[in-house]
XYZ file of C-alpha atoms in Angstrom:
412
model
C 3.930 -11.844 -39.519
C 0.467 -13.677 -37.528
C -2.255 -10.436 -36.845
C -2.251 -11.377 -33.392
C 1.158 -11.266 -32.224
C 1.678 -7.755 -35.056
C 3.563 -5.060 -33.873
C 2.274 -1.570 -35.418
C 3.699 2.158 -34.645
C 1.571 5.198 -34.953
C -2.496 5.799 -35.019
C -4.217 2.959 -34.678
C -7.246 2.573 -37.242
C -10.705 1.052 -36.067
C -8.847 -1.798 -36.969
C -10.920 -4.108 -34.743
C -12.683 -7.143 -35.976
C -14.096 -10.309 -34.764
C -16.527 -10.274 -31.445
C -15.303 -7.160 -29.937
C -15.797 -5.354 -32.867
C -18.589 -3.225 -31.861
C -16.999 -1.968 -28.501
C -13.902 -0.748 -30.278
C -15.341 3.185 -30.122
C -16.298 2.917 -26.585
C -13.207 1.490 -25.501
C -11.517 4.272 -27.366
C -13.480 7.205 -26.285
C -13.432 5.709 -22.556
C -9.907 5.593 -22.166
C -9.642 8.662 -23.753
C -12.042 10.331 -20.676
C -9.682 8.297 -18.523
C -6.852 10.163 -19.362
C -4.986 7.947 -20.560
C -2.504 8.715 -23.111
C -2.398 8.413 -26.522
C 0.558 5.683 -26.809
C -1.769 3.666 -23.653
C -4.816 4.106 -25.382
C -2.769 2.596 -28.809
C -1.871 -0.043 -27.053
C -4.915 -1.064 -25.254
C -6.738 -1.190 -28.618
C -4.064 -3.392 -29.991
C -4.350 -5.975 -27.380
C -8.070 -5.342 -27.794
C -7.934 -6.786 -31.422
C -5.351 -9.071 -30.828
C -7.562 -10.775 -28.230
C -10.716 -10.495 -30.773
C -9.062 -12.456 -33.258
C -8.310 -14.869 -30.483
C -11.440 -15.564 -29.541
C -12.934 -15.621 -33.112
C -10.423 -18.003 -33.908
C -12.062 -20.314 -30.876
C -15.527 -19.224 -32.053
C -16.127 -17.464 -28.849
C -18.365 -14.413 -27.972
C -18.028 -11.590 -26.258
C -20.513 -12.710 -23.612
C -18.518 -16.211 -23.363
C -14.811 -14.061 -22.380
C -15.468 -15.452 -18.637
C -11.942 -14.277 -16.184
C -10.792 -18.143 -16.855
C -10.770 -17.253 -20.923
C -8.948 -13.897 -20.363
C -5.578 -15.926 -18.135
C -5.872 -18.485 -20.711
C -5.667 -16.044 -23.811
C -2.718 -14.052 -21.182
C -1.101 -17.755 -21.614
C -1.476 -17.790 -25.211
C 0.308 -14.249 -25.540
C 3.040 -15.132 -23.234
C 4.005 -18.059 -25.411
C 4.943 -15.610 -28.477
C 5.653 -12.985 -26.649
C 8.055 -11.640 -23.852
C 6.172 -8.029 -23.049
C 3.774 -10.070 -21.121
C 3.278 -7.380 -17.815
C 2.297 -4.957 -21.240
C -0.226 -7.118 -22.656
C -1.353 -7.441 -18.898
C -1.509 -3.925 -18.491
C -3.495 -2.732 -21.849
C -5.625 -5.870 -21.568
C -6.929 -4.680 -18.063
C -8.016 -1.494 -19.328
C -9.664 -3.042 -21.829
C -11.544 -5.502 -19.719
C -12.706 -3.050 -17.131
C -14.716 -0.987 -19.555
C -16.061 -4.281 -21.632
C -17.420 -5.385 -17.477
C -18.447 -1.892 -16.619
C -20.947 -1.467 -19.924
C -21.830 -5.860 -18.812
C -20.413 -6.630 -22.662
C -18.352 -9.706 -21.118
C -19.125 -11.833 -17.644
C -17.495 -10.188 -14.441
C -15.600 -12.104 -12.309
C -18.398 -14.410 -9.738
C -18.426 -12.820 -6.292
C -17.245 -14.925 -3.438
C -20.250 -17.159 -2.555
C -20.440 -19.984 0.643
C -18.359 -22.904 0.144
C -16.746 -20.896 -2.952
C -13.623 -19.462 -1.111
C -14.122 -20.304 2.719
C -11.036 -18.197 3.612
C -11.422 -15.247 1.272
C -15.454 -15.110 2.961
C -14.214 -15.373 6.258
C -11.691 -12.323 6.107
C -14.217 -9.834 4.163
C -17.101 -10.312 6.738
C -14.275 -9.997 9.299
C -12.519 -7.115 7.749
C -16.165 -4.846 7.425
C -16.147 -6.063 10.861
C -12.969 -4.348 11.522
C -14.175 -1.503 9.816
C -17.674 -1.251 10.581
C -17.554 -2.192 14.155
C -13.694 -1.110 15.462
C -13.755 2.038 12.812
C -10.262 1.054 11.848
C -8.443 2.557 9.224
C -7.901 0.954 5.775
C -4.628 0.227 6.099
C -4.525 -1.036 9.606
C -7.731 -3.317 8.289
C -5.302 -4.983 5.058
C -2.965 -5.706 8.048
C -4.998 -7.575 10.097
C -6.729 -9.400 7.644
C -3.332 -10.277 6.205
C -2.477 -11.581 9.537
C -5.353 -13.589 10.170
C -5.270 -15.328 6.445
C -2.272 -17.094 7.681
C -3.897 -18.144 10.754
C -7.445 -20.053 8.717
C -5.327 -20.479 5.663
C -3.442 -22.936 8.092
C -6.877 -24.651 9.261
C -8.250 -27.733 7.403
C -10.485 -27.832 4.702
C -13.714 -27.255 5.411
C -13.114 -24.228 7.408
C -16.051 -23.369 8.927
C -16.466 -27.164 10.962
C -12.748 -26.400 11.741
C -13.556 -23.188 13.040
C -16.379 -25.350 15.051
C -14.136 -27.935 16.212
C -11.253 -25.152 17.119
C -9.737 -25.605 20.791
C -6.987 -23.828 22.289
C -4.367 -26.185 21.987
C -4.420 -25.790 18.581
C -4.174 -22.320 18.878
C -1.797 -22.393 21.281
C 0.461 -24.353 18.695
C -0.157 -22.040 15.519
C 1.151 -19.254 17.786
C 4.138 -21.345 19.035
C 5.427 -21.923 15.796
C 4.747 -19.253 13.616
C 6.363 -16.366 15.759
C 9.097 -18.488 16.250
C 9.478 -17.957 12.560
C 9.065 -14.380 12.918
C 11.426 -11.816 11.208
C 11.329 -9.948 14.401
C 9.912 -9.074 18.064
C 7.376 -6.592 16.523
C 6.419 -9.250 13.269
C 5.154 -11.489 16.507
C 3.613 -9.195 18.588
C 1.624 -8.215 15.150
C 0.737 -11.657 14.409
C -0.601 -12.270 18.259
C -2.595 -9.090 17.780
C -4.865 -9.604 14.684
C -5.402 -13.588 15.556
C -6.320 -11.871 19.119
C -8.768 -9.864 17.460
C -10.125 -12.684 14.212
C -10.825 -14.995 17.664
C -12.824 -12.363 19.290
C -15.148 -11.283 15.893
C -15.096 -15.460 15.737
C -16.872 -15.620 18.887
C -19.091 -12.620 18.615
C -20.332 -14.134 15.081
C -21.199 -17.918 16.541
C -18.417 -19.351 13.953
C -16.202 -20.710 16.989
C -17.740 -22.441 20.370
C -15.627 -20.321 22.946
C -13.800 -17.675 23.325
C -10.416 -18.696 22.883
C -8.054 -15.413 23.310
C -6.622 -16.404 26.036
C -4.968 -19.195 24.684
C -2.515 -16.657 22.427
C 0.314 -16.291 24.022
C 2.071 -13.150 24.450
C 5.339 -12.306 23.099
C 8.369 -11.622 25.027
C 9.147 -8.548 25.086
C 9.449 -5.075 26.402
C 8.947 -1.529 26.128
C 11.608 0.886 25.433
C 14.528 -1.999 25.270
C 15.968 -0.170 21.649
C 17.218 2.573 20.329
C 15.087 4.567 17.151
C 17.442 4.219 14.321
C 17.599 7.921 12.789
C 19.369 8.736 9.325
C 22.558 10.471 9.283
C 22.164 14.236 7.865
C 23.509 13.477 4.929
C 21.891 10.372 4.695
C 18.641 12.093 4.467
C 19.984 14.666 2.062
C 20.747 11.824 -0.656
C 17.796 10.211 -0.111
C 15.468 13.478 -0.785
C 18.416 14.124 -4.158
C 17.335 10.556 -5.495
C 14.785 11.096 -7.008
C 15.192 12.161 -10.993
C 12.988 14.974 -11.114
C 13.370 15.139 -14.789
C 10.528 12.523 -14.770
C 7.111 14.140 -13.374
C 7.007 10.966 -11.697
C 10.240 11.922 -9.544
C 9.200 15.026 -8.796
C 6.236 13.472 -7.269
C 8.790 10.989 -5.491
C 10.363 13.845 -4.220
C 7.632 15.872 -3.077
C 6.520 12.443 -1.166
C 9.967 11.905 0.757
C 10.160 15.645 2.080
C 6.730 15.605 3.225
C 8.041 12.052 5.339
C 11.591 13.581 6.271
C 10.101 16.938 7.301
C 6.640 16.300 8.831
C 7.692 12.955 9.457
C 4.497 11.241 8.780
C 3.319 7.637 8.576
C 3.663 5.661 5.039
C -0.049 5.449 5.334
C -0.768 9.587 6.357
C 1.346 10.202 3.252
C -1.061 8.189 1.104
C -3.942 9.672 2.451
C -3.416 13.357 2.273
C -6.422 15.156 0.040
C -6.249 18.415 -1.383
C -8.885 20.094 0.960
C -6.359 18.688 3.550
C -3.666 21.595 2.806
C -4.717 25.622 4.029
C -2.430 27.265 1.652
C -3.829 30.820 3.566
C -2.663 29.771 7.258
C 0.299 27.236 6.135
C -1.506 24.413 7.547
C -2.046 20.671 6.598
C -4.243 18.311 8.006
C -3.146 14.915 9.040
C -5.400 11.776 8.929
C -3.689 9.525 11.889
C -4.171 6.889 13.596
C -7.394 6.495 15.196
C -9.400 8.141 12.143
C -7.835 11.143 14.389
C -7.641 14.277 11.896
C -4.686 16.736 13.298
C -3.365 19.522 12.331
C 0.875 20.414 11.109
C 2.518 23.942 10.523
C 2.950 23.474 6.714
C 6.096 24.784 6.381
C 7.978 26.213 3.452
C 9.975 23.816 2.190
C 7.253 21.190 2.171
C 5.232 24.437 0.776
C 7.465 25.016 -2.405
C 7.880 21.080 -3.393
C 3.720 20.432 -2.638
C 2.702 23.938 -4.798
C 5.526 22.908 -7.561
C 4.593 19.041 -7.786
C 0.419 20.057 -7.783
C 0.943 22.717 -10.154
C 3.007 20.696 -13.061
C 3.303 17.428 -12.482
C 0.152 16.349 -10.874
C -2.090 14.428 -13.062
C -5.606 16.620 -13.988
C -8.322 14.478 -13.056
C -11.416 14.493 -10.861
C -9.554 12.099 -8.369
C -9.299 14.415 -4.168
C -5.965 12.448 -3.069
C -2.603 14.693 -3.248
C -0.596 11.717 -4.430
C -1.242 10.311 -7.557
C -0.397 7.389 -9.877
C 1.921 8.744 -12.691
C -0.178 6.246 -15.170
C -3.966 6.751 -15.863
C -5.917 5.460 -15.029
C -5.178 8.123 -12.201
C -5.554 7.006 -8.456
C -4.684 7.784 -5.075
C -0.906 6.226 -3.717
C -1.207 3.705 -1.185
C 0.985 2.772 1.654
C 2.632 0.158 -0.471
C 2.833 2.615 -3.162
C 5.085 4.605 -0.171
C 7.364 1.791 0.678
C 8.179 1.196 -2.918
C 9.443 5.182 -3.422
C 11.477 4.756 -0.305
C 13.026 1.686 -1.402
C 13.513 3.342 -5.164
C 15.304 6.522 -3.630
C 16.870 3.877 -1.522
C 18.685 2.394 -3.712
C 19.576 5.406 -5.640
C 20.971 6.692 -2.386
C 23.423 3.718 -2.131
C 21.764 2.593 1.331
C 20.238 -0.291 2.467
C 16.713 -0.523 2.102
C 14.959 1.406 4.359
C 11.073 1.999 5.483
C 9.238 5.649 5.776
C 9.997 4.970 9.340
C 13.172 5.816 9.705
C 12.598 9.540 8.669
C 9.717 9.723 11.010
C 12.375 8.713 13.444
C 15.237 11.053 11.919
C 12.997 14.160 12.835
C 12.806 13.300 16.256
C 15.709 12.882 16.653
C 17.112 16.084 14.956
C 14.052 18.219 17.219
C 15.026 16.694 20.224
C 18.892 17.356 20.176
C 18.228 20.921 18.745
C 16.872 21.695 22.036
C 13.168 20.734 22.494
C 11.853 18.840 25.574
C 9.653 15.551 24.823
C 6.753 16.937 24.758
C 6.654 18.853 22.025
C 8.630 16.162 20.027
C 5.466 14.232 20.901
C 3.125 16.834 20.010
C 5.139 16.843 16.055
C 4.505 13.366 15.673
C 1.206 13.244 17.089
C 1.703 10.751 20.305
C -1.339 10.204 22.204
C 0.422 8.654 24.824
C 3.548 10.101 26.728
C 4.504 6.674 26.954
C 5.463 6.464 22.927
C 7.688 9.109 22.609
C 9.645 8.609 26.226
C 11.633 6.552 23.722
C 13.450 9.113 22.064
C 14.970 10.283 25.611
C 17.871 7.811 25.150
C 19.254 9.594 21.638
C 19.561 12.910 24.247
C 23.552 12.520 25.005
C 22.970 15.784 26.266
C 20.487 15.382 28.850
C 21.778 12.059 29.686
C 25.059 13.347 30.182
C 24.259 15.312 33.121
C 22.882 12.476 34.720
C 25.840 10.305 34.197
C 27.819 9.687 37.830
C 31.354 10.222 37.372
C 33.530 7.185 37.993
C 34.967 5.836 41.272
C 38.517 6.597 41.841
C 37.979 9.633 38.708
C 39.447 7.815 36.085
C 38.438 7.565 32.455
C 36.629 4.452 31.554
């Protein structure tokens, strides 16, 4: 078989030839130091060998391995091998090391006129972080919505922004909010576009403040019921992860934190080792508005966290509580938390649910156990009692005491 596509088993000797041969020892050492498993190092070195042979046949030197050439090699691999995701992952580890030591070119940063939308979004994201003090997850959401608006403008973007008027803004909003999946999705778009327009005006990219041309979305506070889960459904979710694997035990710990403490997904992802005070039995939570609040560390949560930290969490320099299962070990993101919840729902035989459903379930259970609404708000860390008041609708006992008898005494 062609050497570029051959399969190997067992330890991989120093066999890289071609333009990348001088860097094999460096790549091996760096991957081992980053706690890659031996099998992952083997796969990465084999992929490096295939890439080097491919480059040699095209008379490429290391300095010629541009991002476009990397994609060209991956396209070649797709034609001869069905495991393209594995190839991309193994190659990605090699390329990161080579770029770190400047052996191969790094992607060229976005410059003015290169990708105008991305340039504006980068500046807007910096504004949200620096001037507004928004959390990373909020910045991601705002920029994702802002991208829809900017991408709808014709090229060149700078000229379109300079000529932007109220009619264009309103037409865009009417068109896109009508296609939104829910009222809350439409409201998220309205909020983000208003924020973007404020930034663009302050930055001098549009001639006037156009926030008033963004129509509001009809929707009323307290118009729906919080949708909690039944006790057996929560138990099924917590039992869903495969506890025979370290990743499954991590997932169980994540789900337990969500279900028993009522954390938002992004808050669970942001937990740091220093946030857990084992002696005081408390855990610090970084919530909305960069606020840090403390919650009691229950026995159940403390047990699953200690089991994960002592037995399954990778030994590395990362400070986040929950890490990826494979090297390079990194903190989980909000997207990872949603994926964990999705997998648990599938294994439990439930429709795909968001992590927030566990938060609703906890609030509903506390209220039905007799706790007053202010205490529910404290557990959920609501800044306004209005946010908590929606749970009054699920307190059936309290509502029953307010119900008036049907006229004439008949049952209905």
